[in-house]
Short mmCIF file of C-alpha atoms (C1' of nucleotides) in Angstrom, two decimals:
data_model
loop_
_atom_site.label_atom_id
_atom_site.label_comp_id
_atom_site.label_asym_id
_atom_site.label_seq_id
_atom_site.Cartn_x
_atom_site.Cartn_y
_atom_site.Cartn_z
CA MET A 26 -8.89 -3.50 9.28
CA LEU A 27 -8.50 -6.10 11.96
CA ASP A 28 -7.54 -9.70 11.34
CA ILE A 29 -10.71 -11.77 11.07
CA ALA A 30 -8.97 -14.60 12.92
CA PHE A 31 -8.30 -12.22 15.81
CA ILE A 32 -11.94 -11.19 15.93
CA LYS A 33 -13.01 -14.80 15.93
CA GLU A 34 -10.83 -15.53 18.92
CA ASN A 35 -11.54 -12.31 20.84
CA PRO A 36 -15.04 -11.11 20.04
CA GLU A 37 -15.64 -9.62 23.47
CA LEU A 38 -12.38 -7.70 23.41
CA VAL A 39 -13.26 -6.24 20.04
CA LYS A 40 -16.70 -5.18 21.26
CA GLN A 41 -15.17 -3.57 24.30
CA ALA A 42 -12.73 -1.70 22.07
CA MET A 43 -15.59 -0.44 19.93
CA GLN A 44 -17.43 0.83 22.98
CA GLN A 45 -14.31 2.51 24.27
CA LYS A 46 -13.96 4.26 20.96
CA GLY A 47 -17.46 5.60 21.34
CA GLU A 48 -19.50 3.20 19.24
CA LYS A 49 -22.62 2.09 21.03
CA GLU A 50 -23.54 -0.41 18.35
CA THR A 51 -21.26 -3.44 18.51
CA SER A 52 -23.38 -5.90 16.58
CA ALA A 53 -20.98 -5.63 13.65
CA VAL A 54 -18.75 -8.08 15.51
CA ASP A 55 -21.35 -10.82 15.62
CA LYS A 56 -22.47 -10.00 12.12
CA VAL A 57 -18.98 -10.20 10.71
CA LEU A 58 -18.40 -13.58 12.31
CA GLU A 59 -21.69 -14.83 10.94
CA ALA A 60 -20.93 -13.46 7.49
CA ASP A 61 -17.50 -15.02 7.62
CA ALA A 62 -18.89 -18.43 8.50
CA ASP A 63 -21.41 -18.17 5.65
CA TRP A 64 -18.69 -17.16 3.26
CA ARG A 65 -16.36 -19.99 4.29
CA LYS A 66 -19.13 -22.53 3.86
CA THR A 67 -19.76 -21.29 0.35
CA VAL A 68 -16.07 -21.28 -0.49
CA HIS A 69 -15.85 -24.88 0.59
CA THR A 70 -18.75 -26.00 -1.60
CA LEU A 71 -17.49 -23.96 -4.51
CA ASP A 72 -13.99 -25.35 -4.24
CA ASN A 73 -15.25 -28.91 -4.25
CA LEU A 74 -17.35 -28.26 -7.29
CA ARG A 75 -14.49 -26.60 -9.10
CA SER A 76 -12.22 -29.45 -8.20
CA GLU A 77 -14.63 -31.91 -9.74
CA SER A 78 -14.98 -29.79 -12.83
CA ASN A 79 -11.22 -29.50 -13.20
CA GLN A 80 -10.92 -33.28 -12.98
CA LYS A 81 -13.44 -33.72 -15.75
CA ALA A 82 -11.73 -31.18 -17.96
CA LYS A 83 -8.50 -33.04 -17.52
CA GLN A 84 -10.13 -36.34 -18.41
CA ILE A 85 -11.57 -34.79 -21.53
CA GLY A 86 -8.19 -33.46 -22.43
CA ALA A 87 -6.62 -36.89 -22.01
CA LEU A 88 -9.32 -38.63 -24.03
CA MET A 89 -9.10 -36.10 -26.82
CA GLY A 90 -5.38 -36.67 -26.89
CA GLN A 91 -5.98 -40.36 -27.42
CA GLY A 92 -8.55 -39.65 -30.08
CA LYS A 93 -11.41 -41.11 -28.03
CA LYS A 94 -13.90 -38.46 -29.06
CA ASP A 95 -17.07 -40.33 -28.12
CA GLU A 96 -15.98 -40.93 -24.55
CA ALA A 97 -14.93 -37.31 -24.25
CA GLN A 98 -18.29 -36.18 -25.58
CA ALA A 99 -20.03 -38.20 -22.89
CA ILE A 100 -18.16 -36.42 -20.15
CA ILE A 101 -18.74 -33.02 -21.70
CA LYS A 102 -22.46 -33.69 -21.41
CA GLU A 103 -22.11 -34.24 -17.67
CA THR A 104 -20.43 -30.90 -17.16
CA GLY A 105 -23.36 -28.83 -18.34
CA GLU A 106 -25.25 -28.29 -15.13
CA MET A 107 -22.07 -28.19 -13.13
CA LYS A 108 -21.06 -25.08 -15.02
CA ALA A 109 -24.28 -23.35 -14.10
CA SER A 110 -23.98 -24.10 -10.40
CA ILE A 111 -20.37 -22.95 -10.37
CA LYS A 112 -21.38 -19.65 -11.85
CA GLU A 113 -24.15 -19.27 -9.34
CA LEU A 114 -21.88 -20.12 -6.44
CA GLU A 115 -19.19 -17.77 -7.64
CA GLU A 116 -21.68 -14.94 -7.59
CA LYS A 117 -22.84 -15.93 -4.12
CA GLU A 118 -19.27 -16.19 -2.88
CA ARG A 119 -18.51 -12.70 -4.14
CA VAL A 120 -21.56 -11.21 -2.47
CA LEU A 121 -20.82 -12.90 0.84
CA LYS A 122 -17.19 -11.85 0.73
CA ASP A 123 -18.14 -8.23 0.09
CA GLU A 124 -20.62 -8.38 2.90
CA ARG A 125 -18.01 -9.71 5.27
CA ASP A 126 -15.38 -7.21 4.19
CA ASN A 127 -17.72 -4.26 4.49
CA LEU A 128 -18.52 -5.29 8.03
CA LEU A 129 -14.87 -5.82 8.74
CA LEU A 130 -14.06 -2.31 7.56
CA ARG A 131 -16.54 -0.91 10.06
CA ILE A 132 -14.71 -2.33 13.06
CA PRO A 133 -12.16 0.08 14.54
CA ASN A 134 -8.64 -0.66 15.67
CA ILE A 135 -8.11 -1.88 19.23
CA PRO A 136 -6.67 0.70 21.64
CA HIS A 137 -3.39 -0.20 23.30
CA PRO A 138 -3.69 -1.08 27.03
CA THR A 139 -1.78 2.10 27.95
CA VAL A 140 -4.41 4.30 26.33
CA PRO A 141 -6.74 6.03 28.80
CA VAL A 142 -10.38 5.09 28.43
CA GLY A 143 -12.57 8.10 27.80
CA HIS A 144 -15.13 9.72 25.55
CA THR A 145 -14.16 13.29 24.78
CA GLU A 146 -11.10 15.47 24.51
CA ASN A 147 -11.49 16.20 28.21
CA ASP A 148 -10.45 12.62 28.90
CA ASN A 149 -7.15 12.97 27.07
CA LYS A 150 -4.20 12.77 29.39
CA GLU A 151 -1.85 15.71 29.46
CA GLU A 152 1.44 13.94 29.99
CA ALA A 153 3.84 16.82 30.01
CA ARG A 154 4.19 20.56 29.51
CA PHE A 155 7.32 22.34 28.35
CA GLY A 156 8.05 26.06 28.49
CA GLU A 157 6.07 28.92 29.96
CA ILE A 158 2.45 29.72 29.21
CA GLU A 159 3.06 33.25 28.03
CA ASP A 160 0.23 35.65 28.77
CA SER A 161 1.49 39.11 27.86
CA GLU A 162 -1.30 41.61 27.28
CA TRP A 163 0.44 43.35 24.38
CA LYS A 164 1.08 40.26 22.23
CA LYS A 165 -0.95 40.28 19.06
CA PRO A 166 -2.41 37.28 17.26
CA HIS A 167 -0.48 36.34 14.14
CA TRP A 168 -3.10 37.61 11.69
CA GLU A 169 -2.76 41.15 13.05
CA LEU A 170 1.02 40.93 12.88
CA ALA A 171 0.93 39.45 9.42
CA GLU A 172 -1.43 42.10 8.17
CA ALA A 173 0.55 44.95 9.69
CA ASN A 174 3.71 43.71 7.98
CA GLY A 175 2.19 42.59 4.71
CA TRP A 176 3.26 38.99 5.28
CA ILE A 177 0.10 37.05 4.65
CA ASP A 178 -2.68 38.01 2.25
CA PHE A 179 -5.90 36.24 3.08
CA SER A 180 -8.24 38.37 0.99
CA ARG A 181 -6.31 37.99 -2.24
CA GLY A 182 -6.34 34.26 -1.48
CA VAL A 183 -10.12 34.49 -1.38
CA LYS A 184 -10.14 36.34 -4.70
CA VAL A 185 -7.86 33.86 -6.42
CA THR A 186 -9.21 30.65 -4.95
CA GLY A 187 -11.40 30.93 -1.87
CA ALA A 188 -11.30 31.13 1.91
CA GLY A 189 -8.52 29.10 3.44
CA PHE A 190 -6.04 29.55 0.61
CA PRO A 191 -3.75 32.38 1.75
CA PHE A 192 -0.73 33.90 0.05
CA TYR A 193 2.50 34.16 2.05
CA ILE A 194 4.59 37.13 1.05
CA GLY A 195 8.23 38.08 1.36
CA ALA A 196 9.75 37.27 4.74
CA ALA A 197 6.81 35.07 5.73
CA ALA A 198 7.14 33.01 2.57
CA ARG A 199 10.82 32.60 3.24
CA LEU A 200 10.17 31.75 6.88
CA GLN A 201 7.80 28.99 5.87
CA ARG A 202 10.33 27.62 3.40
CA ALA A 203 13.01 27.83 6.10
CA LEU A 204 10.85 25.84 8.50
CA ILE A 205 10.16 23.17 5.90
CA ASN A 206 13.85 22.80 5.09
CA TYR A 207 14.81 22.75 8.73
CA PHE A 208 12.25 20.03 9.46
CA ILE A 209 13.33 17.86 6.54
CA ASP A 210 17.04 18.28 7.22
CA THR A 211 16.58 17.38 10.87
CA ALA A 212 14.67 14.23 9.95
CA ILE A 213 17.36 13.23 7.49
CA ASP A 214 19.90 13.55 10.30
CA LYS A 215 17.75 11.19 12.33
CA ASP A 216 17.88 8.53 9.63
CA TYR A 217 14.68 9.22 7.74
CA THR A 218 14.81 8.94 3.95
CA GLU A 219 13.47 11.97 2.13
CA LEU A 220 10.64 11.32 -0.30
CA GLN A 221 8.94 13.63 -2.75
CA ALA A 222 5.50 12.30 -3.50
CA PRO A 223 2.60 12.90 -5.87
CA TYR A 224 0.05 15.43 -4.64
CA MET A 225 -2.84 13.55 -6.19
CA VAL A 226 -3.65 9.88 -5.72
CA ASN A 227 -5.97 7.39 -7.34
CA GLU A 228 -8.89 5.61 -5.77
CA ASP A 229 -6.95 2.51 -4.73
CA SER A 230 -4.56 4.64 -2.72
CA ALA A 231 -7.37 6.59 -1.10
CA LYS A 232 -8.87 3.28 -0.07
CA GLY A 233 -5.55 1.92 1.10
CA THR A 234 -5.12 4.41 3.90
CA GLY A 235 -8.83 4.47 4.67
CA GLN A 236 -9.71 7.91 3.30
CA ILE A 237 -12.40 6.12 1.34
CA PRO A 238 -15.05 5.40 2.45
CA ASP A 239 -14.35 6.83 5.87
CA LYS A 240 -13.31 10.42 5.23
CA GLU A 241 -14.35 10.88 1.65
CA ASP A 242 -15.90 14.30 2.27
CA GLN A 243 -12.63 15.58 3.63
CA MET A 244 -10.88 15.34 0.26
CA TYR A 245 -10.91 17.50 -2.85
CA VAL A 246 -11.71 15.43 -5.93
CA VAL A 247 -10.55 15.81 -9.52
CA PRO A 248 -13.48 14.02 -11.15
CA ARG A 249 -12.38 14.03 -14.76
CA ASP A 250 -9.25 12.05 -14.00
CA GLU A 251 -10.57 10.29 -10.92
CA PHE A 252 -7.86 11.63 -8.66
CA PHE A 253 -7.95 12.92 -5.12
CA LEU A 254 -5.86 15.76 -3.76
CA ILE A 255 -3.97 14.39 -0.80
CA PRO A 256 -5.18 15.47 2.65
CA THR A 257 -1.77 14.46 4.05
CA ALA A 258 1.49 12.96 2.78
CA GLU A 259 0.54 9.87 4.76
CA VAL A 260 -1.62 8.81 1.82
CA PRO A 261 1.01 8.66 -0.97
CA VAL A 262 3.85 7.66 1.35
CA THR A 263 2.08 4.77 3.03
CA ASN A 264 0.72 3.60 -0.31
CA PHE A 265 4.25 3.76 -1.71
CA HIS A 266 4.71 0.20 -0.45
CA ARG A 267 1.16 -1.04 -0.97
CA GLY A 268 1.09 -4.74 -1.83
CA GLU A 269 4.78 -5.22 -1.14
CA ILE A 270 6.73 -7.68 0.97
CA PHE A 271 9.76 -6.38 2.88
CA GLU A 272 12.72 -8.48 3.94
CA GLU A 273 13.10 -8.43 7.71
CA LYS A 274 16.65 -7.10 7.43
CA ASP A 275 15.38 -3.99 5.64
CA LEU A 276 13.12 -2.92 8.50
CA PRO A 277 12.53 -0.42 9.93
CA VAL A 278 11.96 1.86 6.95
CA ARG A 279 11.51 5.55 7.81
CA TYR A 280 10.45 8.34 5.48
CA VAL A 281 10.19 12.08 5.73
CA CYS A 282 8.04 13.79 3.14
CA TYR A 283 7.03 17.39 2.67
CA THR A 284 3.80 18.07 0.79
CA PRO A 285 1.01 20.59 0.67
CA CYS A 286 -2.20 19.13 2.08
CA TRP A 287 -5.74 19.85 0.97
CA ARG A 288 -8.72 19.44 3.23
CA ARG A 289 -12.27 20.56 2.62
CA GLU A 290 -12.96 20.99 6.33
CA ALA A 291 -16.66 21.10 5.60
CA GLY A 292 -18.62 22.63 8.42
CA SER A 293 -15.78 24.41 10.21
CA HIS A 294 -16.55 28.00 11.16
CA GLY A 295 -15.94 30.62 13.80
CA ALA A 296 -13.00 31.67 15.92
CA ASP A 297 -11.24 28.34 15.44
CA VAL A 298 -10.61 29.08 11.80
CA ARG A 299 -9.21 32.59 12.06
CA GLY A 300 -5.87 33.35 10.47
CA LEU A 301 -3.73 30.28 9.96
CA ASN A 302 -5.58 28.12 12.46
CA ARG A 303 -7.45 26.07 9.92
CA LEU A 304 -6.84 26.20 6.17
CA HIS A 305 -7.99 24.33 3.10
CA GLN A 306 -4.44 24.17 1.81
CA PHE A 307 -1.49 23.95 4.14
CA ASP A 308 2.03 22.60 4.22
CA LYS A 309 3.21 19.73 6.33
CA VAL A 310 6.29 17.62 6.79
CA GLU A 311 5.24 14.09 7.54
CA LEU A 312 7.16 11.20 9.13
CA VAL A 313 6.15 7.65 8.19
CA LYS A 314 7.53 4.35 9.45
CA PHE A 315 7.22 0.71 8.43
CA VAL A 316 8.41 -1.47 11.30
CA LYS A 317 8.40 -4.95 12.79
CA PRO A 318 5.48 -5.47 15.17
CA GLU A 319 7.66 -6.01 18.23
CA THR A 320 9.34 -2.63 17.81
CA SER A 321 6.34 -0.50 16.93
CA TYR A 322 5.73 1.00 20.36
CA ASP A 323 9.38 1.94 20.77
CA GLU A 324 9.21 3.47 17.31
CA LEU A 325 6.14 5.44 18.34
CA GLU A 326 8.08 6.97 21.24
CA THR A 327 11.02 7.94 19.05
CA LEU A 328 8.67 9.31 16.42
CA ARG A 329 7.06 11.47 19.07
CA GLU A 330 10.47 12.54 20.37
CA ASP A 331 11.58 13.48 16.87
CA ALA A 332 8.55 15.74 16.54
CA GLU A 333 9.05 17.22 20.00
CA TYR A 334 12.70 17.89 19.20
CA LEU A 335 11.63 20.31 16.46
CA ILE A 336 9.25 22.22 18.71
CA ASN A 337 11.91 22.48 21.36
CA ALA A 338 14.52 23.63 18.90
CA LEU A 339 12.21 26.42 17.79
CA GLY A 340 11.88 27.48 21.40
CA LEU A 341 8.12 27.09 21.48
CA SER A 342 6.12 26.09 24.54
CA TYR A 343 4.06 22.98 24.12
CA ARG A 344 2.24 20.16 25.80
CA ARG A 345 1.95 16.50 25.03
CA LEU A 346 -1.40 14.74 25.15
CA LEU A 347 -2.00 11.05 25.17
CA MET A 348 -5.29 10.70 23.38
CA CYS A 349 -8.06 8.76 25.07
CA THR A 350 -9.91 5.89 23.42
CA GLY A 351 -12.86 8.04 22.37
CA ASP A 352 -10.85 10.87 20.84
CA MET A 353 -8.19 9.05 18.88
CA GLY A 354 -9.84 7.94 15.73
CA PHE A 355 -10.87 4.78 14.01
CA THR A 356 -7.57 3.47 12.71
CA GLN A 357 -5.15 4.20 15.55
CA SER A 358 -4.22 1.99 18.44
CA LYS A 359 -2.30 4.74 20.21
CA LYS A 360 -1.89 8.41 19.46
CA TYR A 361 -0.12 11.44 20.88
CA ASP A 362 -1.02 15.01 20.05
CA LEU A 363 1.49 17.81 20.43
CA GLU A 364 0.08 21.28 20.95
CA VAL A 365 2.08 24.49 20.92
CA TRP A 366 1.15 27.55 22.93
CA SER A 367 -0.03 30.49 20.90
CA PRO A 368 0.90 33.59 22.94
CA GLY A 369 -1.14 35.91 20.76
CA GLN A 370 -4.30 33.86 20.91
CA LYS A 371 -3.74 32.47 24.41
CA ARG A 372 -4.62 28.96 23.38
CA TRP A 373 -3.12 25.61 22.41
CA LEU A 374 -2.73 24.69 18.74
CA GLU A 375 -2.27 21.13 17.56
CA VAL A 376 0.84 20.88 15.38
CA SER A 377 1.54 17.16 15.39
CA SER A 378 -0.19 13.92 15.97
CA CYS A 379 1.85 10.74 16.18
CA SER A 380 0.11 7.43 15.78
CA ASN A 381 0.73 3.73 15.79
CA PHE A 382 -1.68 1.85 13.55
CA GLU A 383 -0.17 -1.53 14.33
CA GLY A 384 -1.27 -3.81 11.48
CA PHE A 385 -4.55 -2.03 10.83
CA GLN A 386 -3.42 -0.12 7.73
CA ALA A 387 -0.85 -2.66 6.65
CA ARG A 388 -3.40 -5.45 6.56
CA ARG A 389 -5.74 -3.51 4.34
CA MET A 390 -2.88 -2.51 2.07
CA MET A 391 -1.20 -5.90 2.09
CA VAL A 392 2.14 -4.51 3.23
CA ARG A 393 4.04 -7.35 4.82
CA TYR A 394 7.50 -8.64 5.62
CA ARG A 395 9.28 -11.96 5.43
CA ASP A 396 10.76 -12.98 8.76
CA LYS A 397 13.90 -14.99 9.48
CA ASP A 398 12.08 -18.29 8.93
CA GLY A 399 10.68 -17.12 5.63
CA LYS A 400 7.21 -16.63 7.06
CA ILE A 401 5.23 -13.70 5.74
CA GLU A 402 3.80 -11.46 8.45
CA THR A 403 1.91 -8.21 8.66
CA LEU A 404 4.12 -5.31 9.67
CA HIS A 405 3.19 -2.20 11.62
CA THR A 406 2.86 1.32 10.28
CA LEU A 407 3.19 4.63 12.10
CA ASN A 408 3.08 8.24 11.16
CA GLY A 409 3.32 11.65 12.69
CA SER A 410 3.60 15.24 11.64
CA GLY A 411 7.02 16.69 11.90
CA LEU A 412 5.48 19.28 11.75
CA ALA A 413 2.38 21.01 10.34
CA LEU A 414 3.40 24.45 9.15
CA PRO A 415 0.61 27.03 9.56
CA ARG A 416 0.17 26.75 13.31
CA ILE A 417 3.92 26.63 13.79
CA MET A 418 4.13 29.81 11.71
CA ALA A 419 1.40 31.35 13.87
CA SER A 420 3.10 30.38 17.07
CA VAL A 421 6.57 31.48 15.91
CA LEU A 422 5.30 34.88 14.76
CA GLU A 423 3.46 35.42 18.01
CA LYS A 424 6.21 34.13 20.26
CA TYR A 425 9.05 36.03 18.61
CA GLN A 426 7.26 39.35 18.18
CA GLU A 427 8.64 42.29 20.10
CA GLU A 428 6.68 45.22 21.44
CA SER A 429 7.97 47.32 18.55
CA GLY A 430 6.19 44.95 16.18
CA LYS A 431 9.38 43.40 14.84
CA VAL A 432 9.73 39.60 14.79
CA LEU A 433 12.97 37.87 15.73
CA VAL A 434 14.18 34.87 13.70
CA PRO A 435 14.52 31.72 15.85
CA GLU A 436 18.16 30.75 16.23
CA VAL A 437 17.92 27.41 14.38
CA LEU A 438 16.34 29.07 11.35
CA LYS A 439 18.96 31.76 10.88
CA PRO A 440 21.09 29.69 8.47
CA TYR A 441 17.94 29.26 6.38
CA MET A 442 17.07 32.97 6.51
CA GLY A 443 20.27 34.41 5.17
CA GLY A 444 21.62 34.97 8.67
CA LYS A 445 19.15 37.75 9.39
CA ASP A 446 18.17 38.50 13.00
CA TYR A 447 14.72 39.84 12.19
CA LEU A 448 12.09 38.93 9.65
"C1'" G B 24 -3.22 13.97 -28.99
"C1'" G B 25 -2.16 10.25 -33.57
"C1'" A B 26 0.10 5.35 -35.34
"C1'" G B 27 2.30 0.79 -34.06
"C1'" G B 28 4.28 -2.85 -30.37
"C1'" G B 29 4.00 -4.78 -25.53
"C1'" A B 30 2.46 -6.28 -20.09
"C1'" U B 31 4.23 -13.78 -17.70
"C1'" G B 32 7.37 -15.59 -10.85
"C1'" G B 33 12.75 -11.09 -7.19
"C1'" C B 34 14.85 -9.97 -12.32
"C1'" A B 35 15.51 -11.58 -17.49
"C1'" G B 36 12.72 -14.49 -20.69
"C1'" A B 37 10.00 -19.04 -23.18
"C1'" G B 38 5.11 -20.58 -23.71
"C1'" U B 39 -0.23 -18.76 -28.72
"C1'" G B 40 -6.63 -23.89 -26.61
"C1'" G B 41 -5.73 -29.51 -22.92
"C1'" U B 42 -1.54 -33.28 -17.19
"C1'" C B 43 1.10 -25.20 -17.48
"C1'" G B 44 1.27 -22.29 -11.53
"C1'" A B 45 4.10 -22.10 -15.87
"C1'" A B 46 10.58 -24.07 -19.56
"C1'" U B 47 15.35 -21.87 -19.17
"C1'" G B 48 18.95 -18.38 -17.26
"C1'" C B 49 20.30 -14.99 -13.33
"C1'" G B 50 19.55 -13.93 -8.30
"C1'" G B 51 18.15 -16.05 -3.22
"C1'" C B 52 18.43 -20.18 0.31
"C1'" G B 53 20.54 -25.20 1.80
"C1'" G B 54 24.39 -28.74 0.79
"C1'" U B 55 29.01 -31.25 -1.49
"C1'" C B 56 34.04 -29.84 -2.43
"C1'" U B 57 37.80 -26.16 0.02
"C1'" U B 58 42.29 -24.13 5.40
"C1'" G B 59 38.67 -20.09 3.97
"C1'" A B 60 36.47 -17.95 -0.28
"C1'" A B 61 35.47 -18.22 -5.51
"C1'" A B 62 34.34 -21.66 -9.32
"C1'" A B 63 31.94 -26.25 -10.22
"C1'" C B 64 28.17 -29.70 -8.94
"C1'" C B 65 23.45 -31.32 -6.30
"C1'" G B 66 18.95 -29.80 -4.10
"C1'" U B 67 15.50 -25.94 -3.12
"C1'" U B 68 13.03 -21.21 -4.13
"C1'" G B 69 5.93 -16.88 -6.21
"C1'" A B 70 1.40 -15.10 -3.61
"C1'" G B 71 -3.43 -15.66 -1.49
"C1'" G B 72 -7.96 -18.36 0.30
"C1'" C B 73 -10.40 -22.75 2.69
"C1'" G B 74 -8.96 -26.97 5.83
"C1'" C B 75 -6.55 -29.97 12.27
"C1'" A B 76 -4.42 -32.39 8.26
"C1'" A B 77 -4.25 -34.91 3.72
"C1'" G B 78 -5.45 -31.84 0.29
"C1'" U B 79 -7.94 -28.40 -2.63
"C1'" C B 80 -9.22 -23.75 -4.97
"C1'" U B 81 -7.73 -18.89 -7.05
"C1'" C B 82 -4.04 -15.67 -9.28
"C1'" C B 83 0.30 -15.05 -15.98
"C1'" G B 84 -1.49 -5.96 -15.86
"C1'" G B 85 -7.33 -4.85 -14.21
"C1'" G B 86 -12.45 -6.08 -15.55
"C1'" G B 87 -15.83 -8.86 -18.68
"C1'" G B 88 -16.73 -12.83 -22.39
"C1'" U B 89 -16.16 -17.59 -25.58
"C1'" U B 90 -15.08 -22.95 -24.25
"C1'" C B 91 -15.96 -29.23 -21.13
"C1'" G B 92 -11.00 -26.73 -20.60
"C1'" A B 93 -7.72 -20.03 -21.39
"C1'" A B 94 -1.18 -17.39 -19.87
"C1'" U B 95 -2.82 -18.74 -24.93
"C1'" C B 96 -9.03 -16.69 -28.49
"C1'" C B 97 -12.62 -12.15 -28.25
"C1'" C B 98 -14.20 -7.26 -25.92
"C1'" U B 99 -12.81 -3.33 -22.72
"C1'" C B 100 -9.82 -0.42 -19.38
"C1'" U B 101 -5.06 0.89 -17.40
"C1'" C B 102 0.03 1.19 -17.81
"C1'" C B 103 4.81 0.75 -20.49
"C1'" C B 104 7.92 1.09 -25.04
"C1'" U B 105 8.93 3.10 -30.25
"C1'" C B 106 7.78 6.89 -33.95
"C1'" C B 107 5.12 11.63 -34.96
"C1'" G B 108 2.90 16.12 -32.79
"C1'" C B 109 2.91 19.42 -28.52
"C1'" C B 110 5.55 21.08 -24.24
"C1'" A B 111 7.95 23.24 -18.35
#
RNA sequence: GGAGGGAUGGCAGAGUGGUCGAAUGCGGCGGUCUUGAAAACCGUUGAGGCGCAAGUCUCCGGGGGUUCGAAUCCCUCUCCCUCCGCCA
């Protein structure tokens, strides 16, 4: 969420940001300011009343101590109606606060000035392209390759669980594990701390990163224990520091975390979801950073570079998109997508998205830091995939297939694949 | 899963109805002393809200209650510890 003080000072800017992010209705801004004013007025009255009541209680205490029971009794009589109005005001204060906060949660993050203004994915800016756009007629999509070699079993996945829960078998299973290890090891070399996180989170955590109420339908729920299966490692890793105050000298903090991810993907059908393109359970290595505000945009660039490094090292062709205001999501202020070329499908596949949230997440989660002067400030959070596995698997299989049907092991993965040349 | 005991500031740990947002120790920060450091001594040191400020309010695991007044009493939930059971 945004800082209410910021909204108060820049209402027009906030409205403009909402429009740029594709929300026609900007009245929430005026409503939140109104609700905030109402709330503050009530707080003021309530505080005064409580102050008075506290004074009286203290007097009573003092009188009782001196044994002046009659005088104390007189004051107790006065407090009767005060108690009732305090209770009433407390209730009112709570309602107004909720009202304000609910409005506040509906206002999206402000796009950074460098973000292109636009409405759809067509307005995203393709910043760079690396490698050739391979268009060989004979190259098969990964699902045909995988089937021919017995590497991925989609139908047994359907039997055991449902669509979107494949089995990886033999060399493909090992390849996926090799990729995960390679990604994590590379991040460790770049000064990220490895984290192993819970795969289920509680409601507070789901709220912390904004999965609730925003993307509630995206998550699998374990109702009996009131847990949610994580849709990304971002959720447990960012919540790792929820409610904490960092010392300035400890920043930046960088984590790398591998987890499976579960997404319901309700409503997705068709060609987009063939093979490994879109799954209900998939693996991902996630990079998360907690940084000082003044460094967050530099950290976004290095985060993006760290993700790109992996794609490069695997020898895959890819392009980098700077997402436009309308396509980047509610919580981000700037976001890059990295898409690899899939030679078998002849299309781009998103494998990473790197975002700066500025203080938007941190404010909601109360993650802060103490600066040199001892002042407590909101810090900035960032995250990015480094990388999502299934589409990388797809792209690797397709890219490294030979006309014979054999698939070469990418050079950087050989140490993780027992030195073998072919899968 | 059963029985019992707990949850207090960065940590340890007092406080069991009234000037308690909380003793004390450690740690942190500032200072005195010292060539420098250590030790010693002095001071300072939780978070949030409202307010220009003075100030004021809230927070002693979460929620609810009793009371003029709750860290302290009652209910409830969660978590931790000990013992028993089960177990990768």
